[in-house]
């Protein structure tokens, strides 16, 4: 006899258990609108709808396996054993934003059943075969997402959706308070589901903490956290009782729990928890105790870490069987009728699957990358030139408009640029550690909270993942978030929220969801030995390789406000995710060549000059017209290179300096033209020798066909030490001049 596969076993066990249910349907038609039992509001109709969603989900899991075996399917992580989550969808509204665990298939089906015109079985099957017509990711990922169902797609990084969920929950109230039209109804609640092992991930603990703390502060946080607890994270057991112990009794978080194999218990707990969150605008933790069938995924032989007896014991706790039992014992359907429904769904899934395998997959690189990072530079230029109406500017600046304030530093210019942004975009919010009352560690946001109110400029808790998560949720909710990360070194511990979440959202939703964002980051070295590595961090490689991410580095006041306007406009027009990397050492610099020359200050351009001053994304800036040598640089390298250029000019060498201004995308064509004017390029890169900017610049020169000489001078592959020792690792003017002379020889 051929061996029975786990999925056949699951199927057969369910069928025989239903057949064995006692008795036939009671005489007379049951009242489908009445509760199925005393003490619950779950009606017969709802119980049957739950069963349909659960059975549909079960058949999708079986289909994932046969599609894989037939060579058509690419994904086998299923929802079998977790189908109780259908009750959560039943307790919510289809307009409540949902961010789902990869085992929340029955939730997906149950929600779709509330929205006319949905075809969730087809949606999921198209996902399994990576079809181009799949409704959310368009064949880029198998994920539960659907714009019409307010289901926001996830990456597969454990818990990475939770900071965003907190951000969305926060933004439901904040958009209302600011009078901004957002996509969610004012009384919506956010739901996020995840596994038990995931609750231990720092991203989850950080997000749950952020939700609790926000609610504890008295701010609205309508968030329903749903833990689908099957007791396992792949092969690793979650200690018995841990999820309850860790999440019950937490400040400002109401804990609910239910037995996943009992549909009445699940439905009641879901209804109570959702009602609590909706009415109180406070977070709740709904703990569903479930089982996991069919191993972690198709490739996982769970028999290697679980006993046969343990696996078999789970069959008695099958949530689908629990619902079937309820339906039969409540006299709603006979066992035979339950089986008929189950078999009808099997046939529908098979028929759609047969069709799905003929659907087209993404067929070119251009098609795959199309939604990654759309760019409409003309629209961005127009938007960037629009100022807030005069009264908005007047209330932003009072009687002293920044264009009349005389020469400003880089920090002051960014401050005025942010104020102009706040005046131009009513949906713009500025937040981060210390940005509110204190006005930032370097005073860059000084006065903004006072002038624009703490609803728009505010301090957050000390958690970079939560700060970016707030940006992710705010961007999706109609706001224009400008989060600040206090230092570049502290972006790294939260970087996946930019890489995995922000930058991938348009890609994995085929452009249906976007999270516009301008992340301000203070960074880079040269702070005269102060602060050591963590305040002088120069590691930007980690940003430059994120697909679609824009990285701006304004080195001087004259460029900073224009570049900021471009980033804000691109975020608004194209949903662009921008990192605006501000060189700390230049924030308050005034002079360039000699003390007192004031050459690093600049008059702020008034709105009548914004169109002419516009700096498109990826447009660098050239200085000088020498024909002997091109210095290519950015950030702190710019003033150093300009000084070296002047010294070389005194020695009769014609130098031009090119400031990249954008590290991603690089101004490749302009770079080649600047290089060809001299045929000799020295890249001055304050970041590392390995993985730093100069590698990309030299590759871009080679790629664009530049055939002249090139060399580079960089900082060391080192962390930056405290005190005078910092000078040994950071590239210096002496290094630049020496390398330039060598190149000229
Ligand atoms: C950050 C991260 N680390 C590791 C993984 C690999 N991984 C995928 S699922 C999983 C276990 C998750 O267990 P749990 O949260 O309990 O969810 P379940 O699969 O049991 O429903 C792991 C370790 C991942 N996806 N993301
Ligand atoms: Mg688990």
XYZ file of C-alpha atoms and ligand atoms in Angstrom:
772
model
C 0.000 0.000 0.000
C 1.391 3.448 -0.856
C 2.208 5.574 2.152
C -0.396 8.143 3.160
C 0.904 11.700 2.958
C 0.312 14.054 5.914
C -2.200 16.029 3.882
C -4.125 12.878 2.917
C -4.113 11.836 6.543
C -5.445 15.222 7.667
C -8.172 15.096 5.044
C -9.213 11.521 5.872
C -9.167 12.091 9.609
C -11.455 15.099 9.231
C -13.897 13.218 7.035
C -14.076 10.190 9.266
C -14.464 12.342 12.387
C -17.371 14.225 10.822
C -18.980 10.984 9.693
C -18.703 9.703 13.241
C -20.484 12.708 14.709
C -23.605 11.571 16.506
C -26.981 11.555 14.851
C -28.553 13.171 11.936
C -29.938 16.629 11.627
C -32.765 17.321 14.034
C -36.236 17.403 12.627
C -37.477 20.706 11.275
C -35.507 23.659 9.897
C -33.094 25.233 12.385
C -33.338 28.960 12.997
C -30.133 30.150 11.407
C -30.444 33.620 12.893
C -30.566 32.369 16.478
C -27.478 31.892 18.641
C -26.029 28.401 18.401
C -25.901 28.047 22.177
C -26.850 29.855 25.304
C -24.452 32.617 26.310
C -23.053 33.396 22.858
C -24.080 35.706 20.049
C -22.705 33.413 17.356
C -25.646 32.625 15.107
C -26.185 29.517 13.016
C -25.642 31.558 9.888
C -22.347 32.880 11.193
C -21.225 29.427 12.282
C -21.807 28.090 8.793
C -19.975 31.079 7.283
C -17.064 30.343 9.602
C -17.039 26.752 8.476
C -16.987 27.768 4.822
C -14.031 30.098 5.352
C -12.198 27.476 7.365
C -12.875 24.648 4.931
C -11.901 26.860 2.001
C -8.631 27.646 3.741
C -8.030 23.951 4.440
C -8.503 23.071 0.791
C -6.122 25.842 -0.228
C -3.482 24.212 1.971
C -4.117 20.865 0.344
C -3.933 22.555 -3.051
C -0.598 24.174 -2.159
C 0.783 20.682 -1.687
C -0.577 19.157 -4.884
C 0.383 22.202 -6.922
C 3.893 21.855 -5.558
C 3.950 18.130 -6.343
C 2.685 18.859 -9.850
C 5.480 21.395 -10.343
C 3.222 24.453 -10.439
C 3.238 25.752 -6.870
C 5.978 27.707 -5.136
C 4.743 28.014 -1.563
C 3.569 25.456 0.982
C 3.369 27.220 4.336
C -0.263 26.726 5.279
C -2.971 27.709 7.712
C -4.119 24.195 8.637
C -4.801 24.039 12.359
C -5.069 27.835 12.588
C -8.474 28.205 10.945
C -9.987 29.577 14.143
C -8.696 32.966 13.015
C -11.779 33.186 10.762
C -13.659 34.183 13.915
C -11.429 37.235 14.286
C -12.409 38.464 10.824
C -16.037 37.810 11.701
C -15.705 40.036 14.749
C -14.197 42.921 12.763
C -15.279 45.171 9.923
C -13.797 44.774 6.461
C -12.603 48.378 6.660
C -10.422 47.672 9.708
C -6.814 47.593 8.457
C -5.361 44.101 8.866
C -1.752 42.881 8.817
C -1.819 39.121 8.799
C 0.283 36.175 9.888
C 1.122 33.774 7.069
C -1.253 31.273 8.669
C -4.258 33.622 8.706
C -5.780 32.148 5.540
C -9.205 31.570 7.076
C -9.237 35.195 8.269
C -8.572 36.240 4.685
C -11.473 34.137 3.396
C -13.852 35.207 6.151
C -13.104 38.876 5.515
C -13.482 38.470 1.766
C -16.899 36.916 2.378
C -17.952 40.294 3.834
C -16.973 42.198 0.691
C -19.071 41.633 -2.429
C -17.136 40.820 -5.564
C -14.278 39.091 -3.753
C -12.873 35.815 -5.009
C -10.481 34.828 -2.239
C -9.923 31.221 -3.333
C -8.681 32.481 -6.676
C -6.576 35.193 -4.999
C -4.700 32.676 -2.888
C -4.309 30.112 -5.653
C -2.869 32.787 -7.934
C -0.430 33.580 -5.156
C 0.652 29.957 -4.838
C 1.537 29.756 -8.523
C 3.156 33.249 -8.524
C 0.700 34.552 -11.102
C 1.003 38.053 -12.430
C -2.710 38.598 -11.806
C -2.564 37.831 -8.118
C -4.316 40.805 -6.523
C -1.706 42.226 -4.186
C 1.880 41.301 -5.028
C 1.204 40.510 -8.682
C 3.352 37.379 -8.584
C 6.178 38.874 -6.512
C 5.338 37.039 -3.302
C 2.753 34.693 -1.822
C 1.202 36.803 0.863
C -2.188 37.652 2.308
C -2.985 41.116 1.047
C -5.785 42.835 -0.784
C -6.396 46.534 -1.123
C -10.163 46.141 -1.407
C -10.164 44.157 1.842
C -7.854 46.590 3.729
C -5.361 43.769 4.138
C -1.842 45.153 3.936
C 0.725 42.645 2.665
C 3.657 41.479 4.741
C 7.162 40.355 4.080
C 8.060 37.022 5.648
C 10.300 38.579 8.276
C 8.928 37.480 11.622
C 7.110 40.270 13.503
C 8.348 42.949 11.127
C 4.786 44.077 10.455
C 4.067 44.906 14.070
C 5.798 48.321 14.232
C 3.797 49.320 11.163
C 0.599 48.030 12.771
C 1.292 50.235 15.789
C 1.914 53.137 13.406
C -1.389 52.592 11.629
C -3.300 52.321 14.897
C -1.712 55.567 16.056
C -2.467 57.290 12.753
C -6.182 56.474 12.769
C -6.610 58.968 15.572
C -3.914 61.383 14.476
C -5.274 61.918 10.957
C -8.656 62.683 12.487
C -7.143 65.111 14.965
C -5.255 66.924 12.210
C -8.254 66.935 9.865
C -6.414 64.853 7.253
C -8.488 62.507 5.107
C -7.040 59.053 5.620
C -8.060 55.684 4.221
C -9.435 54.322 7.510
C -12.764 55.188 9.137
C -12.438 57.214 12.335
C -13.673 54.297 14.452
C -11.529 51.687 12.691
C -9.240 49.426 14.655
C -6.031 47.819 13.393
C -5.580 44.063 13.653
C -2.236 42.315 13.456
C -1.744 38.565 13.760
C 1.482 36.651 14.366
C 2.793 33.363 15.737
C 3.774 32.432 19.277
C 7.509 32.188 18.597
C 7.305 35.591 16.922
C 6.264 37.223 20.182
C 9.839 36.792 21.414
C 11.325 38.654 18.477
C 12.696 42.031 19.485
C 10.585 43.635 16.765
C 7.450 42.253 18.399
C 8.493 43.090 21.927
C 9.407 46.600 20.816
C 6.154 47.103 18.964
C 3.986 45.711 21.738
C 5.855 47.863 24.220
C 5.324 50.910 22.004
C 1.601 50.159 21.838
C 1.380 49.763 25.618
C 3.382 52.865 26.319
C 1.386 54.979 23.908
C -1.874 53.816 25.477
C -0.421 54.273 28.956
C 0.283 57.893 28.014
C -3.416 58.241 27.254
C -3.051 58.426 23.491
C -5.375 56.391 21.234
C -3.942 53.019 20.208
C -6.782 50.969 18.720
C -4.766 47.824 18.047
C -5.903 44.221 18.304
C -2.882 41.942 18.551
C -3.770 38.356 17.703
C -1.326 35.665 18.698
C -1.936 32.421 16.828
C -0.256 30.111 19.294
C 0.499 26.621 18.019
C 3.247 26.105 20.595
C 6.001 25.837 18.011
C 8.365 28.036 16.073
C 9.350 25.592 13.319
C 10.826 22.889 15.588
C 11.379 24.919 18.743
C 8.774 24.704 21.490
C 7.471 27.808 23.122
C 7.458 27.056 26.858
C 4.019 26.132 28.148
C 2.198 29.183 29.399
C 4.847 31.616 28.212
C 2.687 33.648 25.838
C 0.037 34.179 28.515
C 2.608 34.912 31.193
C 4.401 37.445 29.008
C 1.318 39.269 27.761
C -1.323 39.136 30.447
C -1.136 41.786 33.099
C 0.872 44.201 30.978
C 0.210 47.884 31.505
C -2.496 49.275 29.241
C -2.846 45.984 27.351
C -6.039 43.985 27.917
C -5.493 40.240 27.565
C -8.111 37.850 26.107
C -7.710 34.182 25.331
C -9.638 31.421 23.644
C -9.383 27.787 22.745
C -8.903 27.625 19.001
C -10.663 24.307 18.567
C -13.844 25.760 20.052
C -15.431 28.187 17.576
C -17.784 29.647 20.162
C -14.931 30.450 22.522
C -12.956 32.029 19.667
C -15.832 34.038 18.325
C -16.835 35.331 21.747
C -13.280 36.304 22.659
C -12.784 37.945 19.283
C -16.008 39.917 19.620
C -15.198 40.986 23.173
C -11.625 41.977 22.384
C -12.566 43.848 19.206
C -15.365 45.680 21.006
C -12.978 46.597 23.801
C -10.406 48.025 21.384
C -13.007 49.868 19.349
C -14.699 51.469 22.312
C -11.669 52.200 24.487
C -9.197 52.999 21.647
C -6.733 50.924 23.666
C -4.776 47.843 22.649
C -5.751 44.258 23.385
C -3.940 40.960 23.064
C -6.085 38.080 21.823
C -4.375 34.770 22.476
C -5.720 31.886 20.374
C -4.488 28.433 21.318
C -4.167 26.410 18.156
C -2.424 23.487 16.553
C -0.230 23.313 13.495
C -0.922 20.623 10.909
C 1.346 19.501 8.062
C 4.564 20.685 9.673
C 6.008 24.149 9.317
C 6.027 23.977 5.513
C 6.008 21.349 2.806
C 9.718 20.733 3.203
C 9.542 20.254 6.974
C 9.499 16.636 8.206
C 8.139 17.319 11.668
C 8.463 13.672 12.590
C 12.146 14.390 13.177
C 11.305 16.552 16.203
C 7.763 15.567 17.257
C 6.490 12.135 18.267
C 3.853 10.379 16.205
C 1.585 10.386 19.260
C 1.927 14.134 19.716
C 1.148 14.800 16.078
C -1.847 12.447 16.199
C -3.189 14.080 19.367
C -3.561 17.367 17.480
C -6.212 15.902 15.174
C -8.692 15.991 18.044
C -8.062 19.745 18.305
C -8.731 20.530 14.654
C -10.546 23.911 14.538
C -12.337 22.887 11.361
C -13.645 19.786 13.088
C -14.631 21.946 16.072
C -16.829 24.082 13.829
C -18.246 21.028 12.056
C -19.114 19.526 15.428
C -20.825 22.719 16.541
C -22.870 22.904 13.352
C -24.002 19.316 13.692
C -24.719 19.350 17.409
C -26.621 22.638 17.071
C -28.776 20.899 14.486
C -27.876 23.285 11.690
C -26.598 20.670 9.248
C -26.232 16.913 9.240
C -22.783 15.301 9.061
C -23.549 14.411 5.467
C -24.388 18.025 4.644
C -21.179 19.202 6.294
C -19.229 16.761 4.170
C -21.070 17.920 1.062
C -20.032 21.496 1.744
C -16.474 20.387 2.318
C -16.418 18.383 -0.927
C -18.020 21.185 -2.920
C -15.229 23.486 -1.777
C -12.640 20.878 -2.662
C -14.010 20.723 -6.205
C -14.109 24.533 -6.523
C -10.549 24.871 -5.353
C -9.401 22.156 -7.776
C -11.206 23.829 -10.673
C -9.703 27.246 -9.910
C -6.289 25.674 -9.346
C -6.440 24.019 -12.767
C -7.123 27.407 -14.263
C -4.510 29.166 -12.124
C -1.689 26.977 -13.390
C -2.177 28.387 -16.874
C -1.856 31.993 -15.708
C 1.015 34.166 -16.727
C 3.945 34.860 -14.431
C 6.024 38.005 -14.497
C 7.986 37.786 -17.680
C 10.689 40.426 -17.715
C 12.977 42.329 -15.412
C 11.104 45.507 -16.228
C 7.809 43.911 -15.264
C 9.175 42.636 -11.964
C 10.733 45.931 -10.964
C 8.022 48.212 -12.388
C 6.323 49.118 -9.093
C 9.518 49.184 -7.031
C 10.149 52.907 -7.001
C 8.130 54.892 -9.520
C 9.603 58.285 -10.425
C 7.774 61.220 -11.957
C 10.428 63.934 -11.888
C 8.304 66.577 -13.607
C 5.471 66.228 -11.139
C 7.983 66.161 -8.305
C 9.537 69.400 -9.587
C 6.141 71.079 -9.728
C 5.155 69.889 -6.273
C 8.518 70.885 -4.808
C 8.006 74.458 -6.018
C 4.655 74.853 -4.223
C 4.849 76.677 -0.934
C 2.237 76.788 1.780
C -0.214 79.646 1.317
C 1.083 82.980 2.660
C -0.958 82.756 5.881
C 0.458 79.293 6.539
C 3.993 80.583 5.994
C 3.322 83.601 8.152
C 2.084 81.494 11.005
C 5.092 79.217 10.488
C 7.661 81.980 10.582
C 5.974 84.966 12.129
C 6.990 88.248 10.666
C 10.562 87.155 10.014
C 10.491 85.050 6.865
C 13.627 82.943 6.460
C 14.448 84.550 3.111
C 14.830 87.848 4.961
C 16.901 86.417 7.811
C 20.353 86.818 6.266
C 22.872 84.021 5.751
C 21.975 80.752 7.502
C 23.865 77.622 8.519
C 23.015 74.136 7.314
C 21.152 73.348 10.555
C 19.149 76.574 10.415
C 18.332 75.993 6.778
C 17.033 72.486 7.433
C 15.001 73.904 10.291
C 13.427 76.525 7.981
C 12.979 73.902 5.278
C 11.081 71.689 7.703
C 8.925 74.632 8.742
C 8.193 75.354 5.090
C 7.376 71.656 4.631
C 4.982 71.786 7.562
C 3.374 74.870 6.047
C 3.144 73.357 2.559
C 1.850 69.910 3.555
C -0.837 69.901 6.245
C -0.351 66.124 6.516
C 3.370 66.385 7.310
C 4.403 65.172 10.767
C 7.887 65.394 12.301
C 8.799 62.998 15.105
C 11.654 61.207 16.816
C 13.650 61.200 20.021
C 14.043 64.738 21.388
C 12.717 66.510 18.302
C 9.821 68.133 20.166
C 10.412 70.370 23.109
C 14.204 70.227 23.000
C 14.242 70.750 19.251
C 16.700 67.970 18.499
C 20.187 67.258 19.799
C 21.587 69.873 17.398
C 18.650 72.264 17.409
C 17.519 71.327 13.907
C 13.856 71.038 14.907
C 13.955 73.887 17.408
C 10.708 75.812 17.699
C 8.730 73.566 15.355
C 6.651 71.883 18.068
C 5.767 75.245 19.554
C 4.740 76.710 16.217
C 3.001 73.698 14.653
C 1.722 71.986 17.777
C 2.574 68.702 19.402
C 0.082 66.949 17.143
C 2.494 67.488 14.248
C 5.927 67.715 15.831
C 6.441 65.318 18.685
C 8.787 63.239 20.741
C 8.623 59.476 20.506
C 9.842 56.758 22.790
C 13.426 55.613 22.492
C 13.102 52.827 19.940
C 14.230 53.303 16.368
C 12.128 50.372 15.136
C 9.054 51.968 16.652
C 9.973 55.360 15.157
C 10.277 53.921 11.675
C 7.197 51.764 12.267
C 5.266 54.896 13.094
C 6.490 56.331 9.806
C 5.447 53.174 7.962
C 1.961 53.265 9.402
C 1.586 57.021 9.108
C 2.604 56.989 5.452
C 0.028 54.305 4.673
C -2.591 56.289 6.539
C -2.387 59.492 4.523
C 0.220 61.369 6.542
C 3.602 62.528 5.253
C 6.007 61.293 7.929
C 9.399 62.851 8.556
C 10.915 60.682 11.293
C 14.301 61.548 12.711
C 16.904 58.973 13.658
C 19.144 60.702 16.138
C 22.422 59.287 14.781
C 23.309 57.105 11.814
C 24.747 54.468 14.168
C 21.286 53.983 15.626
C 19.594 53.443 12.318
C 21.372 50.144 12.017
C 19.463 48.397 14.793
C 16.200 49.267 13.071
C 17.332 49.091 9.504
C 15.029 46.254 8.446
C 12.073 48.559 8.936
C 13.513 50.631 6.085
C 14.861 47.808 3.970
C 12.352 45.007 4.457
C 9.265 47.096 5.090
C 9.378 50.667 3.766
C 11.335 50.102 0.578
C 9.499 46.908 -0.349
C 5.910 48.062 0.134
C 5.210 49.254 -3.404
C 7.018 46.217 -4.778
C 4.971 43.677 -2.810
C 1.699 45.478 -3.317
C 2.173 46.279 -7.003
C 1.996 49.946 -6.077
C -1.383 49.698 -4.323
C 0.080 50.637 -0.962
C 2.873 53.116 -0.422
C 4.670 54.485 2.553
C 6.040 57.883 1.632
C 8.672 58.868 4.125
C 11.623 61.211 4.544
C 13.859 59.820 7.254
C 16.203 62.458 8.582
C 19.404 60.996 9.943
C 22.217 62.938 11.542
C 25.530 61.292 10.795
C 29.046 61.166 9.376
C 32.329 62.051 11.043
C 34.690 64.988 11.648
C 33.355 66.157 14.967
C 36.833 67.045 16.157
C 37.252 63.850 18.108
C 34.020 64.236 20.048
C 31.518 61.439 20.269
C 33.553 58.505 19.034
C 32.185 56.022 16.585
C 28.537 56.153 17.499
C 28.216 59.851 16.866
C 30.553 59.857 13.864
C 29.281 56.733 12.118
C 29.994 56.763 8.400
C 28.487 53.401 7.356
C 26.197 54.140 4.437
C 26.714 50.935 2.437
C 23.726 49.485 4.202
C 21.509 52.181 2.707
C 22.940 52.312 -0.765
C 21.962 48.752 -1.615
C 18.292 49.009 -0.670
C 16.364 48.859 -3.941
C 14.571 52.095 -4.711
C 15.696 53.950 -1.600
C 16.799 57.545 -2.200
C 19.772 58.772 -0.158
C 20.376 62.523 -0.051
C 23.407 64.147 1.584
C 23.184 67.937 1.653
C 26.615 69.343 2.440
C 25.671 72.989 2.587
C 22.829 75.332 3.328
C 22.547 76.421 -0.287
C 21.475 72.900 -1.320
C 19.740 71.622 1.772
C 16.310 73.235 1.573
C 15.946 72.442 -2.135
C 16.936 68.841 -1.582
C 14.532 68.537 1.326
C 11.702 69.945 -0.794
C 12.537 67.401 -3.493
C 12.419 64.540 -0.995
C 9.096 65.685 0.436
C 7.605 66.132 -3.019
C 8.871 62.733 -4.207
C 7.429 61.117 -1.106
C 4.084 62.765 -1.815
C 4.003 62.232 -5.584
C 5.651 58.816 -5.914
C 5.568 57.355 -2.415
C 9.359 57.542 -2.404
C 11.243 56.467 0.690
C 14.099 58.932 1.245
C 16.929 59.039 3.716
C 18.109 62.590 4.269
C 21.575 62.179 5.736
C 22.718 65.351 7.454
C 26.457 65.809 8.131
C 26.589 66.745 11.800
C 30.017 68.364 11.491
C 28.653 70.833 8.939
C 25.441 71.743 10.789
C 26.916 74.878 12.287
C 29.863 75.475 9.932
C 30.069 79.075 8.733
C 33.345 79.408 6.924
C 34.994 77.638 4.026
C 38.442 79.012 3.207
C 39.326 81.316 6.078
C 37.945 82.076 9.483
C 35.218 84.641 9.140
C 34.615 84.305 5.393
C 31.066 83.034 5.989
C 31.304 81.130 2.715
C 29.465 78.059 4.050
C 26.391 80.106 4.979
C 23.636 80.840 2.543
C 20.622 83.084 2.092
C 17.421 81.037 2.193
C 15.558 81.055 -1.104
C 11.991 82.358 -0.893
C 9.179 80.489 -2.673
C 9.469 82.663 -5.800
C 12.882 81.044 -6.364
C 11.984 77.446 -5.564
C 11.298 76.415 -9.146
C 14.649 77.732 -10.340
C 16.453 76.288 -7.315
C 14.912 72.831 -7.746
C 17.343 69.925 -7.377
C 16.055 66.734 -9.003
C 16.776 63.388 -7.350
C 20.162 62.158 -8.552
C 21.458 65.525 -9.732
C 24.912 66.465 -8.457
C 26.598 69.851 -8.486
C 29.825 70.866 -10.144
C 32.251 73.523 -8.907
C 34.979 75.124 -11.002
C 36.023 74.549 -14.570
C 39.550 73.144 -14.333
C 40.702 70.694 -16.954
C 43.433 68.828 -15.045
C 41.623 66.960 -12.280
C 38.088 66.158 -11.101
C 37.518 65.625 -7.397
C 34.308 63.636 -6.855
C 32.913 63.844 -3.368
C 29.953 64.513 -1.048
C 29.226 65.557 2.532
C 32.270 66.571 4.569
C 34.397 65.764 1.535
C 32.956 68.780 -0.274
C 34.435 71.608 1.818
C 37.698 69.662 2.141
C 37.872 69.139 -1.619
C 37.058 72.774 -2.317
C 39.928 73.855 -0.067
C 42.335 71.404 -1.682
C 41.193 72.594 -5.115
C 42.039 76.147 -4.158
C 45.516 75.147 -2.969
C 46.166 73.200 -6.159
C 44.894 76.085 -8.253
C 47.479 78.310 -6.572
C 50.046 75.820 -7.843
C 48.635 76.122 -11.352
C 46.518 72.976 -11.413
C 43.008 73.304 -12.854
C 40.659 71.374 -10.582
C 36.909 70.865 -10.735
C 34.948 69.484 -7.830
C 31.797 67.466 -8.224
C 29.423 67.038 -5.277
C 27.295 63.935 -5.810
C 24.633 65.253 -3.403
C 22.680 61.983 -3.868
C 24.314 58.684 -2.910
C 21.384 56.747 -4.333
C 20.671 56.986 -7.149
C 24.113 58.292 -8.107
C 24.264 61.034 -10.739
C 25.989 58.637 -13.125
C 25.781 60.502 -16.427
C 26.736 63.831 -14.928
C 29.591 62.098 -13.162
C 30.946 60.736 -16.426
C 30.745 64.167 -18.067
C 32.586 65.795 -15.151
C 35.215 63.044 -15.303
C 35.752 63.314 -19.026
C 36.420 67.031 -18.838
C 39.724 66.253 -17.132
C 40.384 62.557 -17.788
C 41.648 62.301 -14.195
C 39.301 61.503 -11.309
C 40.015 61.363 -7.624
C 37.110 60.119 -5.535
C 37.141 61.669 -2.072
C 35.097 59.411 0.135
C 34.741 59.975 3.867
C 33.155 56.534 4.292
C 34.951 53.201 4.275
C 37.335 51.804 1.719
C 35.263 48.600 1.598
C 31.567 48.962 1.021
C 31.815 52.728 0.955
C 30.634 55.190 -1.644
C 33.791 55.268 -3.773
C 33.252 51.687 -4.955
C 29.914 52.669 -6.411
C 31.300 55.841 -7.946
C 34.145 54.028 -9.676
C 31.807 51.306 -10.887
C 29.438 53.957 -12.218
C 32.307 55.625 -14.066
C 33.334 52.313 -15.594
C 29.740 51.405 -16.459
C 29.097 54.699 -18.204
C 32.161 54.258 -20.407
C 34.664 56.602 -18.767
C 38.129 55.410 -19.805
C 40.390 57.957 -18.110
C 42.438 57.640 -14.943
C 40.783 57.202 -11.579
C 41.855 56.786 -7.999
C 40.266 57.123 -4.611
C 41.055 58.343 -1.173
C 38.840 57.080 1.628
C 38.560 56.705 5.357
C 39.915 53.497 6.869
C 37.998 50.242 7.227
C 37.658 50.975 10.899
C 35.301 52.225 13.528
C 36.028 55.778 14.530
C 37.887 56.297 17.804
C 37.416 59.029 20.349
C 39.693 62.059 20.542
C 42.511 63.078 18.262
C 42.951 59.465 17.154
C 39.880 59.937 14.941
C 42.096 61.822 12.516
C 44.062 58.648 11.808
C 41.094 56.886 10.265
C 39.184 59.713 8.594
C 40.334 60.957 5.230
C 42.020 64.345 5.590
C 42.819 67.302 3.373
C 46.458 66.240 3.463
C 45.453 62.791 2.170
C 43.401 64.367 -0.576
C 46.166 66.705 -1.664
C 48.771 63.954 -1.638
C 46.569 61.614 -3.685
C 45.759 64.422 -6.114
C 49.420 65.208 -6.686
C 50.201 61.540 -7.217
C 47.464 61.304 -9.786
C 48.747 64.404 -11.543
C 52.296 63.121 -11.672
C 13.378 37.490 11.480
C 13.144 36.098 11.029
N 13.923 35.099 11.515
C 13.706 33.822 11.111
C 12.716 33.531 10.223
C 12.489 32.082 9.767
N 11.200 31.599 10.309
C 10.096 31.581 9.567
S 8.762 31.110 10.421
C 9.640 30.856 11.817
C 8.934 30.371 13.068
C 7.822 31.238 13.490
O 7.094 30.628 14.510
P 5.774 31.275 15.033
O 5.923 32.720 15.211
O 5.347 30.512 16.231
O 4.752 31.070 13.822
P 4.174 29.698 13.268
O 4.937 29.357 12.037
O 4.340 28.664 14.319
O 2.750 29.978 12.982
C 10.976 31.169 11.598
C 12.036 31.011 12.609
C 11.954 34.604 9.718
N 10.975 34.428 8.839
N 12.165 35.858 10.144
Mg 4.083 28.913 16.349
